[in-house]
XYZ file of C-alpha atoms in Angstrom:
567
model
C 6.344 7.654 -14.294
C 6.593 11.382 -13.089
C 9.170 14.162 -13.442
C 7.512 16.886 -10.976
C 7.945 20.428 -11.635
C 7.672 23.589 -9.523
C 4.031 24.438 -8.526
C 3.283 27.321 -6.567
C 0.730 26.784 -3.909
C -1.227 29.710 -3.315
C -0.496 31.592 0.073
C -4.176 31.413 1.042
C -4.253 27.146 0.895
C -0.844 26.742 2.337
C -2.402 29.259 5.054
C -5.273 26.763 5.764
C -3.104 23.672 5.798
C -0.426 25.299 8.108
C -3.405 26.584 10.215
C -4.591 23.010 10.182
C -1.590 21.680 11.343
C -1.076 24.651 14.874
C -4.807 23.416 15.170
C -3.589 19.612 15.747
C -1.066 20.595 17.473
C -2.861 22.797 20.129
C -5.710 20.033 20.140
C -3.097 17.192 21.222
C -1.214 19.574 23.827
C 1.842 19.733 21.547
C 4.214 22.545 21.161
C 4.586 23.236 17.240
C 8.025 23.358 16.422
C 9.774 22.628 19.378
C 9.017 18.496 19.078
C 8.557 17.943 22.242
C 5.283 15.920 22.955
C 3.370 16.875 25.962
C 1.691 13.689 28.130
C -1.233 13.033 26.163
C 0.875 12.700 23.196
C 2.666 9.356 25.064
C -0.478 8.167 24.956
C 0.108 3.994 24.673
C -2.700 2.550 26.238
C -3.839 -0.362 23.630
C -6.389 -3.007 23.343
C -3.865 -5.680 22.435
C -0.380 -6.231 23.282
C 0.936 -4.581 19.907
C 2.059 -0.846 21.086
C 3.796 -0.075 17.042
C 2.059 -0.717 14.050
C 4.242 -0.428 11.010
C 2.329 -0.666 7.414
C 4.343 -1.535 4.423
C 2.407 -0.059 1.731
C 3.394 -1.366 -1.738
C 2.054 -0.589 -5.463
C 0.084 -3.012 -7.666
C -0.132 -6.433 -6.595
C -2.347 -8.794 -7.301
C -2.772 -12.063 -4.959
C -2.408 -14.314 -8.057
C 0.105 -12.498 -9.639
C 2.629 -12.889 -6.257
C 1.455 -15.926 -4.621
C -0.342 -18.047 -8.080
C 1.338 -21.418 -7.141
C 2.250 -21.186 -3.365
C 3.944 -22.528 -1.779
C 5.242 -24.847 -5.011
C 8.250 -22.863 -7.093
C 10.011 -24.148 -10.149
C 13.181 -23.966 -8.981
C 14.667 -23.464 -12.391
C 18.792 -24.390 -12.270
C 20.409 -21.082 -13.472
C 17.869 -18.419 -12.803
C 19.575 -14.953 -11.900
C 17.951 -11.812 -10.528
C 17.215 -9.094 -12.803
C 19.739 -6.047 -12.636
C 22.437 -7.816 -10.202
C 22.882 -11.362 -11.856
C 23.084 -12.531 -8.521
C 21.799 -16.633 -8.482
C 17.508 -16.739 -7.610
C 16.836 -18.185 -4.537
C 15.481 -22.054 -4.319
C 12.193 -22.865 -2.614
C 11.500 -25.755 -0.224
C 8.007 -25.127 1.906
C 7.753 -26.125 4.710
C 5.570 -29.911 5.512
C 3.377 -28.073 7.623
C 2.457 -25.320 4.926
C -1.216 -24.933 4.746
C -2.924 -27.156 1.885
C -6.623 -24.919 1.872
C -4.934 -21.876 -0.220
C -7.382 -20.542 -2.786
C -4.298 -20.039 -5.357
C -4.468 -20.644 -9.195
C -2.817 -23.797 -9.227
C -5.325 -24.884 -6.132
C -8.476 -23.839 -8.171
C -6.882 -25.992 -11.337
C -6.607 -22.405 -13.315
C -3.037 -23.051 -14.370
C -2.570 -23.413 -18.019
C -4.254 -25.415 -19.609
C -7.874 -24.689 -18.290
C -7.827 -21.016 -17.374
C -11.479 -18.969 -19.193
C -9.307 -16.521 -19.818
C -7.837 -16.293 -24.027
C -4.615 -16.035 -22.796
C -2.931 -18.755 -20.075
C -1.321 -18.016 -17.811
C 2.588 -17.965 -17.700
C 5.419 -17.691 -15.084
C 7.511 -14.769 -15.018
C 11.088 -15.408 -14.235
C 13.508 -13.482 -11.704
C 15.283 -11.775 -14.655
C 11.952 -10.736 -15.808
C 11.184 -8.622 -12.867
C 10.653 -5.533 -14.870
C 7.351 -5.458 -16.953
C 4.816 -3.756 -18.607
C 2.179 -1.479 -16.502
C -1.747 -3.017 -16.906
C -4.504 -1.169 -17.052
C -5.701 -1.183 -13.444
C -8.799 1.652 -13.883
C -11.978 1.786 -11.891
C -14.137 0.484 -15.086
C -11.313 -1.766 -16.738
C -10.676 -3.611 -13.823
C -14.486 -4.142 -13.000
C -15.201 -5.232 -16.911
C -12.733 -7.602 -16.607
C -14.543 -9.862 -13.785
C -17.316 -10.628 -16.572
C -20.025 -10.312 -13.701
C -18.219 -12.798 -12.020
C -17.379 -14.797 -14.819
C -13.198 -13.654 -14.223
C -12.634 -14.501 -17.973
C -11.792 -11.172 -19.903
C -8.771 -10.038 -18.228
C -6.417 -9.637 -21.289
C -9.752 -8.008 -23.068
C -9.855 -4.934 -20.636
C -6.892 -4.918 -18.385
C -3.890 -6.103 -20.110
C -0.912 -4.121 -21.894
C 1.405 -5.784 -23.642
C 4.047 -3.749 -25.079
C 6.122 -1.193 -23.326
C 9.024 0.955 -22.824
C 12.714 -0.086 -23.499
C 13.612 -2.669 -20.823
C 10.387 -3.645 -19.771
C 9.057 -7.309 -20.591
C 5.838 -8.193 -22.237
C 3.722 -10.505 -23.745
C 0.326 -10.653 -25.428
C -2.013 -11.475 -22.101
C 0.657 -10.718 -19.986
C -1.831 -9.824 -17.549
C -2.187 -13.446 -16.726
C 1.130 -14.110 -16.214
C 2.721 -14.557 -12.639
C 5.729 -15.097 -10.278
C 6.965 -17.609 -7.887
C 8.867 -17.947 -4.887
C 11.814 -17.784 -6.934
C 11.359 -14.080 -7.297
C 8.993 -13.224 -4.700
C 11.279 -15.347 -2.403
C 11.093 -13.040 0.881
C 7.264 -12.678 0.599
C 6.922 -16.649 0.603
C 9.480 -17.077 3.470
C 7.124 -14.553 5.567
C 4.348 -16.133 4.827
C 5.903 -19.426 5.867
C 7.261 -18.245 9.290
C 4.594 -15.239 9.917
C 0.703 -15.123 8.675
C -0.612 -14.457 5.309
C -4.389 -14.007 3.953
C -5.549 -15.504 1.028
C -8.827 -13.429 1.166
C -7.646 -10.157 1.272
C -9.055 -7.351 -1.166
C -8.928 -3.686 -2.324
C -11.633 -1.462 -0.660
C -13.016 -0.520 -3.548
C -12.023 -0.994 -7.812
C -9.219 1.423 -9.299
C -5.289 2.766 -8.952
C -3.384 3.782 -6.138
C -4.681 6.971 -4.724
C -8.146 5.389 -4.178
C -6.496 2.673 -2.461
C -4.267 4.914 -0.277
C -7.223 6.972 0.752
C -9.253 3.887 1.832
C -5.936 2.701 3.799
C -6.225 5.877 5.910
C -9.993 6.852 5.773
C -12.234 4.310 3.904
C -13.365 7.193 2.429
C -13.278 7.900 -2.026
C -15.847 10.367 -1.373
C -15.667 13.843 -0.289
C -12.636 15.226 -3.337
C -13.082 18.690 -4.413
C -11.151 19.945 -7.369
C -8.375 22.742 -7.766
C -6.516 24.140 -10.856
C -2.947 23.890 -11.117
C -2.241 26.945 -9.340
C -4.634 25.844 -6.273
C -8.039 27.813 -6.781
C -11.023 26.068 -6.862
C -13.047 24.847 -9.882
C -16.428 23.438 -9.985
C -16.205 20.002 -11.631
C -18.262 18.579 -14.612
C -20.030 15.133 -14.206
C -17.484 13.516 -16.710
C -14.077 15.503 -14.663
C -10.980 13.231 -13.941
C -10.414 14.366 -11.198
C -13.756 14.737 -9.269
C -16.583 11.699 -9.921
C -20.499 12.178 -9.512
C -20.095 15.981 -8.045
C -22.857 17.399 -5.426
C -24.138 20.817 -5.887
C -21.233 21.767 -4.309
C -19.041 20.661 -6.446
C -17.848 17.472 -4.002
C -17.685 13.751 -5.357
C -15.536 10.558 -5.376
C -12.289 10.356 -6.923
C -11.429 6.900 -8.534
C -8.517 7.800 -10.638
C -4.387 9.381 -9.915
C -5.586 13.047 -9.585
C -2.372 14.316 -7.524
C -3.450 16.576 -4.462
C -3.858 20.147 -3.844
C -1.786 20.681 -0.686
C 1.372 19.438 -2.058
C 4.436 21.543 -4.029
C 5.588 18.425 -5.561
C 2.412 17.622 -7.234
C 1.724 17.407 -10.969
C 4.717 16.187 -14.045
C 6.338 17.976 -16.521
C 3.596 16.490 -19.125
C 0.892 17.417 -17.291
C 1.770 20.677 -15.436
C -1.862 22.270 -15.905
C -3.842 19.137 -14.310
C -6.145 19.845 -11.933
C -5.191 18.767 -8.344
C -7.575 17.277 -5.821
C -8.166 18.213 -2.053
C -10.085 15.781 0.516
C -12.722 16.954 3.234
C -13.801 14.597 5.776
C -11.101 13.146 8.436
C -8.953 10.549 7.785
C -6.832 8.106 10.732
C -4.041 10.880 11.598
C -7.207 13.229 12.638
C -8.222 10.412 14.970
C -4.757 9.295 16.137
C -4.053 13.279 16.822
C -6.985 13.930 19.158
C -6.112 10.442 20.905
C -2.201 11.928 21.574
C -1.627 8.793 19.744
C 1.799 9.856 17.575
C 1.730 8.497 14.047
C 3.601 9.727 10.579
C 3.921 8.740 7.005
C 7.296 7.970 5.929
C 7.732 8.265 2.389
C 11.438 8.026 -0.279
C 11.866 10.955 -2.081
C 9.660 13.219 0.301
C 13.019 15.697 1.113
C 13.126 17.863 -1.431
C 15.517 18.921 -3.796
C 15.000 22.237 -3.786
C 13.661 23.813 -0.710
C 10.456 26.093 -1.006
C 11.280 30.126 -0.424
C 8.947 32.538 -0.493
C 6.528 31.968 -3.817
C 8.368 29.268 -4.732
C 7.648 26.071 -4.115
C 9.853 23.163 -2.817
C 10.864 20.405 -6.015
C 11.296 16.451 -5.077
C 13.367 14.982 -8.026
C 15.470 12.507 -6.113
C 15.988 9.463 -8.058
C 17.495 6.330 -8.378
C 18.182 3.486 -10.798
C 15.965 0.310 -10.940
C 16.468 -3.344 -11.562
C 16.537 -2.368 -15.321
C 18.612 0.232 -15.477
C 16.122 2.930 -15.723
C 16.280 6.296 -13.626
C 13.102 6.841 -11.619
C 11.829 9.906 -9.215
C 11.548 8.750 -6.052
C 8.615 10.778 -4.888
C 4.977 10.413 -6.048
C 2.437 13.011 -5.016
C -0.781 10.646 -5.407
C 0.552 7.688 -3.097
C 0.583 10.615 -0.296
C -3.039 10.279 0.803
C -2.375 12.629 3.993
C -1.221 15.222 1.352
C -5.244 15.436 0.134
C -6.062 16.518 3.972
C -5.575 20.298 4.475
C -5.519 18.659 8.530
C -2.492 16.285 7.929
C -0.840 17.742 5.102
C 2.897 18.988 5.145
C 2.800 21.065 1.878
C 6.493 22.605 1.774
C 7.568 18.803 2.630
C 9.437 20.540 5.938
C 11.733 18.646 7.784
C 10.697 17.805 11.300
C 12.594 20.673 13.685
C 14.216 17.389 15.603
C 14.308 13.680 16.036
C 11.817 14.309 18.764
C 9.071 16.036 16.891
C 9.210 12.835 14.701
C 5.470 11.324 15.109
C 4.354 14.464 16.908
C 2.833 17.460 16.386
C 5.204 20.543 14.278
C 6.253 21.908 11.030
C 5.986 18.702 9.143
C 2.648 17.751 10.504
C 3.648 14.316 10.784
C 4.976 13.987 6.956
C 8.306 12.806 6.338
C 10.411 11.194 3.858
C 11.427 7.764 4.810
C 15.183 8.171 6.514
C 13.257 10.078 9.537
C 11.608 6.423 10.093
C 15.174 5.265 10.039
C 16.204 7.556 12.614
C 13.517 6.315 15.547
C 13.163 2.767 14.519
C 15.779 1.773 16.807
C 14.775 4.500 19.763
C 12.343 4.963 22.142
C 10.519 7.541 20.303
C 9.004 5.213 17.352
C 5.805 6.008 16.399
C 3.042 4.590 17.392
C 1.694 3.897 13.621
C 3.770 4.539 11.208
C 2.968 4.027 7.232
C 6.242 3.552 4.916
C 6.248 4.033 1.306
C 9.159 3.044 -0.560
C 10.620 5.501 -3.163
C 9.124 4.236 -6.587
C 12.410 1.985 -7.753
C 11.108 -0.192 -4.752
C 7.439 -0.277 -4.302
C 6.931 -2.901 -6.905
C 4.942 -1.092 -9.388
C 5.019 -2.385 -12.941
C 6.973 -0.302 -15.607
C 9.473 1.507 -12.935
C 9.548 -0.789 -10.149
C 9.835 -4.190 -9.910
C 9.572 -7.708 -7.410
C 13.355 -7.896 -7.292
C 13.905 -3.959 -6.203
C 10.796 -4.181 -4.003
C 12.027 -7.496 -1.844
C 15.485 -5.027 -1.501
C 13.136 -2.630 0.276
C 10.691 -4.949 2.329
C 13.528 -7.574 3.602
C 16.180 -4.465 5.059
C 12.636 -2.638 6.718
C 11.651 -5.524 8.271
C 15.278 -7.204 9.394
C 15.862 -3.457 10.973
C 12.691 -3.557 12.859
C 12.902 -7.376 14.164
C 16.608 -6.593 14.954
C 15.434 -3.331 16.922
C 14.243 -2.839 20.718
C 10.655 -1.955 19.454
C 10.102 -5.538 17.920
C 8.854 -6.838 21.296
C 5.388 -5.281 20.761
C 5.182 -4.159 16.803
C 3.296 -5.453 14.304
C 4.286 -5.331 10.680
C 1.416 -4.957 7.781
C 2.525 -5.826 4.109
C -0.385 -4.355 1.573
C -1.029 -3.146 -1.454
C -2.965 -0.010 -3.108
C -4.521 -1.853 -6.033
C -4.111 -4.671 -8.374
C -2.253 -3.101 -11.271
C -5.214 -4.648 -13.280
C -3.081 -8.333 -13.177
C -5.127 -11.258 -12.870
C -6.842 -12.581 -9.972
C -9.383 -15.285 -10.232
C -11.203 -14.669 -7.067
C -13.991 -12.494 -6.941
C -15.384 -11.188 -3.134
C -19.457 -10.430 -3.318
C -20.404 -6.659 -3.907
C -20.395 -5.258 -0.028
C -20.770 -1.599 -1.434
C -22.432 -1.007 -4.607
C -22.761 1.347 -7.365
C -24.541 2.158 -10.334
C -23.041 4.867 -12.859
C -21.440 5.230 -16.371
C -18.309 4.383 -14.416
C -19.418 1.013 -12.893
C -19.836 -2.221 -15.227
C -22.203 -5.433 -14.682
C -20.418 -6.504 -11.482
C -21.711 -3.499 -9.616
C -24.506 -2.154 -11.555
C -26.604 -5.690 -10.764
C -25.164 -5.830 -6.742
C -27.329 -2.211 -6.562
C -30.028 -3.251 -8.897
C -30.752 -6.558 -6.563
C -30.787 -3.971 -2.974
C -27.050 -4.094 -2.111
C -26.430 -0.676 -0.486
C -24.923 2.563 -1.510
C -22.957 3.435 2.026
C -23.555 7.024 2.606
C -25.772 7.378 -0.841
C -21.837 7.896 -2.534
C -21.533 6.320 -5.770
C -18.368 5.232 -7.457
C -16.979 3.653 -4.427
C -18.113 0.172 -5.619
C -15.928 -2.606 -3.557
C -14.256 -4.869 -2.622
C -12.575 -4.733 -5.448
C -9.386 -7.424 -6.695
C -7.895 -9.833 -4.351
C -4.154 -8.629 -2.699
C -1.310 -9.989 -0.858
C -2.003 -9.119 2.801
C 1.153 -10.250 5.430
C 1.628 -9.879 8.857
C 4.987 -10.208 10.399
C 5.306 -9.530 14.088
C 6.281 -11.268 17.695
C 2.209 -12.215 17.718
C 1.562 -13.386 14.272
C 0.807 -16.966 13.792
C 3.350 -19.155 12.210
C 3.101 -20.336 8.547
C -0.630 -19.367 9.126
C -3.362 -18.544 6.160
C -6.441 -16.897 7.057
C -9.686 -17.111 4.582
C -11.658 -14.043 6.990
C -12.700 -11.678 4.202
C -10.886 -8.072 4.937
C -9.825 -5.280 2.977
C -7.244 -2.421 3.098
C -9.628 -0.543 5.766
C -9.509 -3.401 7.319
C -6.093 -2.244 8.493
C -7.604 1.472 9.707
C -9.855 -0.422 11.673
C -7.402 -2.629 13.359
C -5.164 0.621 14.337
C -8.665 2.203 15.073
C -9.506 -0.435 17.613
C -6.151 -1.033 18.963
C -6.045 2.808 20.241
C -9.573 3.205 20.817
C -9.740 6.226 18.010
C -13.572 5.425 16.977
C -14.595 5.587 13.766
C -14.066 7.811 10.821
C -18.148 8.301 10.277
C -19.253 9.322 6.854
C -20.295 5.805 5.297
C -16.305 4.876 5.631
C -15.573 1.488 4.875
C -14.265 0.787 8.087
C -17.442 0.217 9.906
C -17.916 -3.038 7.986
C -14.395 -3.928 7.246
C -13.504 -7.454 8.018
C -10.947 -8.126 10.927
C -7.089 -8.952 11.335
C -7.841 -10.617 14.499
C -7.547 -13.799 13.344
C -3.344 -13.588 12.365
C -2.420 -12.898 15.560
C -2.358 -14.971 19.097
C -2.207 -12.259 21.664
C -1.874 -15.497 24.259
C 1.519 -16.493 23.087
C 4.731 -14.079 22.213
C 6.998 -15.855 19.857
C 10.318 -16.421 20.847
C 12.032 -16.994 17.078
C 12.240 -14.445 14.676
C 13.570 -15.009 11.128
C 15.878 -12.861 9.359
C 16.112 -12.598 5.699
C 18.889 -12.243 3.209
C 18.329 -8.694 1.411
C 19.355 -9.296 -1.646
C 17.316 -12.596 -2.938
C 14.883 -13.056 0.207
C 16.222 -16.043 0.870
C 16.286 -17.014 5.049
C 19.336 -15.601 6.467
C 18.750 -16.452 9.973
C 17.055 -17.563 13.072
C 17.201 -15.661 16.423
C 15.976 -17.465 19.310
C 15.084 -16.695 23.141
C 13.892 -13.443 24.210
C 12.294 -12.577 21.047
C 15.092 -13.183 19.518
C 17.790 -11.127 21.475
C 18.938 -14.313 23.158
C 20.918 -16.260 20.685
C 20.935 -17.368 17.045
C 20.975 -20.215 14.806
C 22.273 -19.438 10.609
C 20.707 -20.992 7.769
């Protein structure tokens, strides 16, 4: 957890960001500052029939530890949700659920015949708030045993934590059920779901956010604290494997450059991390394509004046008790992009500049998405991150807090005029090191100090090195991926292989961007095609109840505008 403190950005890289951002805007034909988007800017001309993609981006989930029995729950009599005592919801699937789901209980991995020295365990609804695992680059890949998925509570499990938080010895294993991760299950069962869905490439969050919005690890350079740049060293935290000139892959939380907010109280001198290369806003921006990142906790508290820098230490209490910032500086990949970054966290001049070209460069926190979701000026692609009481991450967040977050998003967008053609994306930026015990084949290898077995054989035996970049080994664990949207299938599970740039390439495609280039993962990410039927609009949508995910209701007719039935 982070307490940010005031960091002054220097003038010259808040000059090259801002210059960045009158560059977009003059590219696109925008007016910067007024919000008002010239034609190319409309630009909706799509290869499918979705015209809004919406991406739920959550924190540290793996596929076992959220969907491990699917779609069987205990249904325990007396189980209450963690920090509201309000009664868990039952689960009943539905007869025509899937039966092919690679889940543990499927594979016969339940306890007692898990490899693993610990067996796995459910987690109950009241213990929503746990211990953080170890979910590094090396840990994570250690832990698969070359393939072996047998020393998870070796290298990636911690067992004892902070005040509040449960744990176990092996509690890495350990999983929930659709008695906690009720609205998850319910979209699965009435929307599509993959069961073959993976991080890009091994490691935390801001390797996974990059790869959601570039494919790309490669191409960090390193800062100090107060924004001037340093050449790295070979073993640097922040900068992996560095060139001549000082350029390499980042696999750890290094927070970024063109950001106030960035950096804690505990680690105020850390060196900060800035991205070259382009990234999906760069593409969306010369398509006229408008697009923005909505994020909690992104308004500051403190607005920036002069040399000083803006402060984001909004917080709220989670499921536990506990008071947590909202805003985290490394789940803001657009923040590494001196192109797309909105360093002073500026407000958008007006509603209208809102997924357009201005002074927040297409930044915002997350109540500017609530003022277009139910107008005609939602973006095109927009990417919400919840403040971190609700994006699920272990230690400070939780299931119960996230399901708050997910189930009022996605009831506001079905309820809204823009559900007609939007498509909703559920993912994750890592595993949070808990157990999966599926294992995709090496697609991108690498061979360093940092990589273990699983990768270091996949490049001895000739599988490539995209772009010659090391440390960028992948796929790495298995995630929840979930689709929710007028053209999703129903109750549908789909074994294609795809990973988080995967999702790039499907908002890519769908506004005919082109590729990042650079070796990015997105020229041989596996496709979303296969959740959707762009032959038949849905006429049902299913509401769900906020508080315990439980199905609230069904709207039928007209994409569900024409009547309703209550469950």
């Amino acid at each position: 957890m982070k307490h940010l403190v005031h960091r002054t950005i220097p003038r010259r890289l808040a000059a090259v960001a801002s210059a960045a951002v009158v560059a977009g805007a003059t590219a696109a034909g925008g007016v910067l500052g007024v919000g008002v988007p010239s034609a190319a800017a409309s630009n909706s001309t799509t290869a499918t029939p979705i015209k809004h993609v919406v991406v739920i981006f959550g924190e540290n989930v793996s596929f076992d530890h959220y969907f491990g029995t699917y779609p069987n729950a205990a249904n325990t009599p007396g189980e209450t949700l963690q920090g509201s005592n309000v009664p868990a919801a039952k689960f009943t699937p539905s007869a025509d659920t899937p039966k092919n789901i690679n889940t543990l209980a499927s594979a016969g991995l339940l306890a007692p015949n898990n490899p693993n020295t610990v067996q796995p365990a459910r987690l109950s609804p009241f213990q929503a708030v746990t211990c953080d695992q170890d979910h590094g680059y090396t840990a994570e890949q250690k832990a698969y045993n070359g393939g072996l998925m047998d020393q998870f509570v070796q290298y990636t499990s911690r067992d004892a934590c902070g005040t509040n938080q449960f744990g176990r010895p092996g509690l890495t294993m350990d999983y929930y059920d659709g008695n906690t991760v009720t609205g998850l299950w319910n979209y699965a069962q009435h929307y599509a779901m993959s069961d073959n869905h993976f991080s890009t490439t091994f490691g935390p969050s801001t390797p996974g956010a990059l790869n959601l919005v570039s494919g790309q690890t490669h191409g960090v350079k390193e800062f100090t604290a107060a924004g001037q740049p340093v050449t790295p060293t070979a073993s640097d935290y922040t900068v992996r494997q560095p060139d001549a000139t000082g350029t390499g892959t980042v696999i750890n939380d290094p927070d970024p450059v063109y950001d106030d907010c960035s950096n804690s109280s505990h680690k105020s001198t850390n060196n900060l991390a800035g991205m070259t290369g382009k990234n999906i806003g760069d593409l969306l921006n010369a398509k006229g394509v408008s697009w923005g990142w909505f994020q909690g906790g992104f308004a500051p508290t403190t607005q920036a004046s002069g040399t000083t820098p803006a402060a984001c230490l909004a917080s709220h209490t989670n499921a536990a008790g506990a008071s947590v910032v909202d805003y985290s500086p490394h789940h803001q990949p657009f923040q590494y992009y001196a192109s797309t970054a909105n360093p002073h966290h500026l407000a958008p001049a007006s509603t209208a500049e809102i997924g357009h070209n201005g002074q927040a460069n297409h930044q915002y926190d997350l109540t500017a998405f609530d003022s277009v979701v139910n107008t005609n000026n939602l973006p095109a692609v927009s990417f919400l991150k919840a403040g971190e009481y609700q994006d699920g991450h272990a230690a400070y967040s939780d299931p119960v807090d996230e399901q708050h977050f997910i189930t009022k998003t996605i009831n506001t967008i079905e309820k809204s005029p823009n559900w007609k053609d939007t498509a909703v994306v559920v993912a994750y930026d890592d595993s949070d090191g808990w157990y999966d015990h599926v294992a995709a084949q090496v697609k991108n290898a690498s061979n360093t100090a940092d990589d273990a077995a699983w990768c270091q054989q996949a490049a001895a035996k000739g599988t490539p090195i995209a772009g010659g970049y090391q440390d960028r080994c992948g796929p790495g664990p298995r995630q929840p991926l979930i689709v929710v949207s007028p053209f999703s299938k129903q109750n549908f599970v789909d074994h294609t292989q795809t990973d988080q740039a995967s999702i790039l390439r499907f908002i890519e495609d769908n506004w005919s961007t082109g590729r990042v280039g650079d070796a990015s993962a997105d020229a041989t990410a596996g496709s979303l095609s296969a959740m959707f039927n762009f032959h038949h609009e849905r006429r049902d949508q299913v509401l769900l109840n906020e508080e315990n995910g439980s199905v609230a209701a069904v709207l039928h007719g007209n994409n569900g505008h024409g009547g309703h039935h209550h469950r």
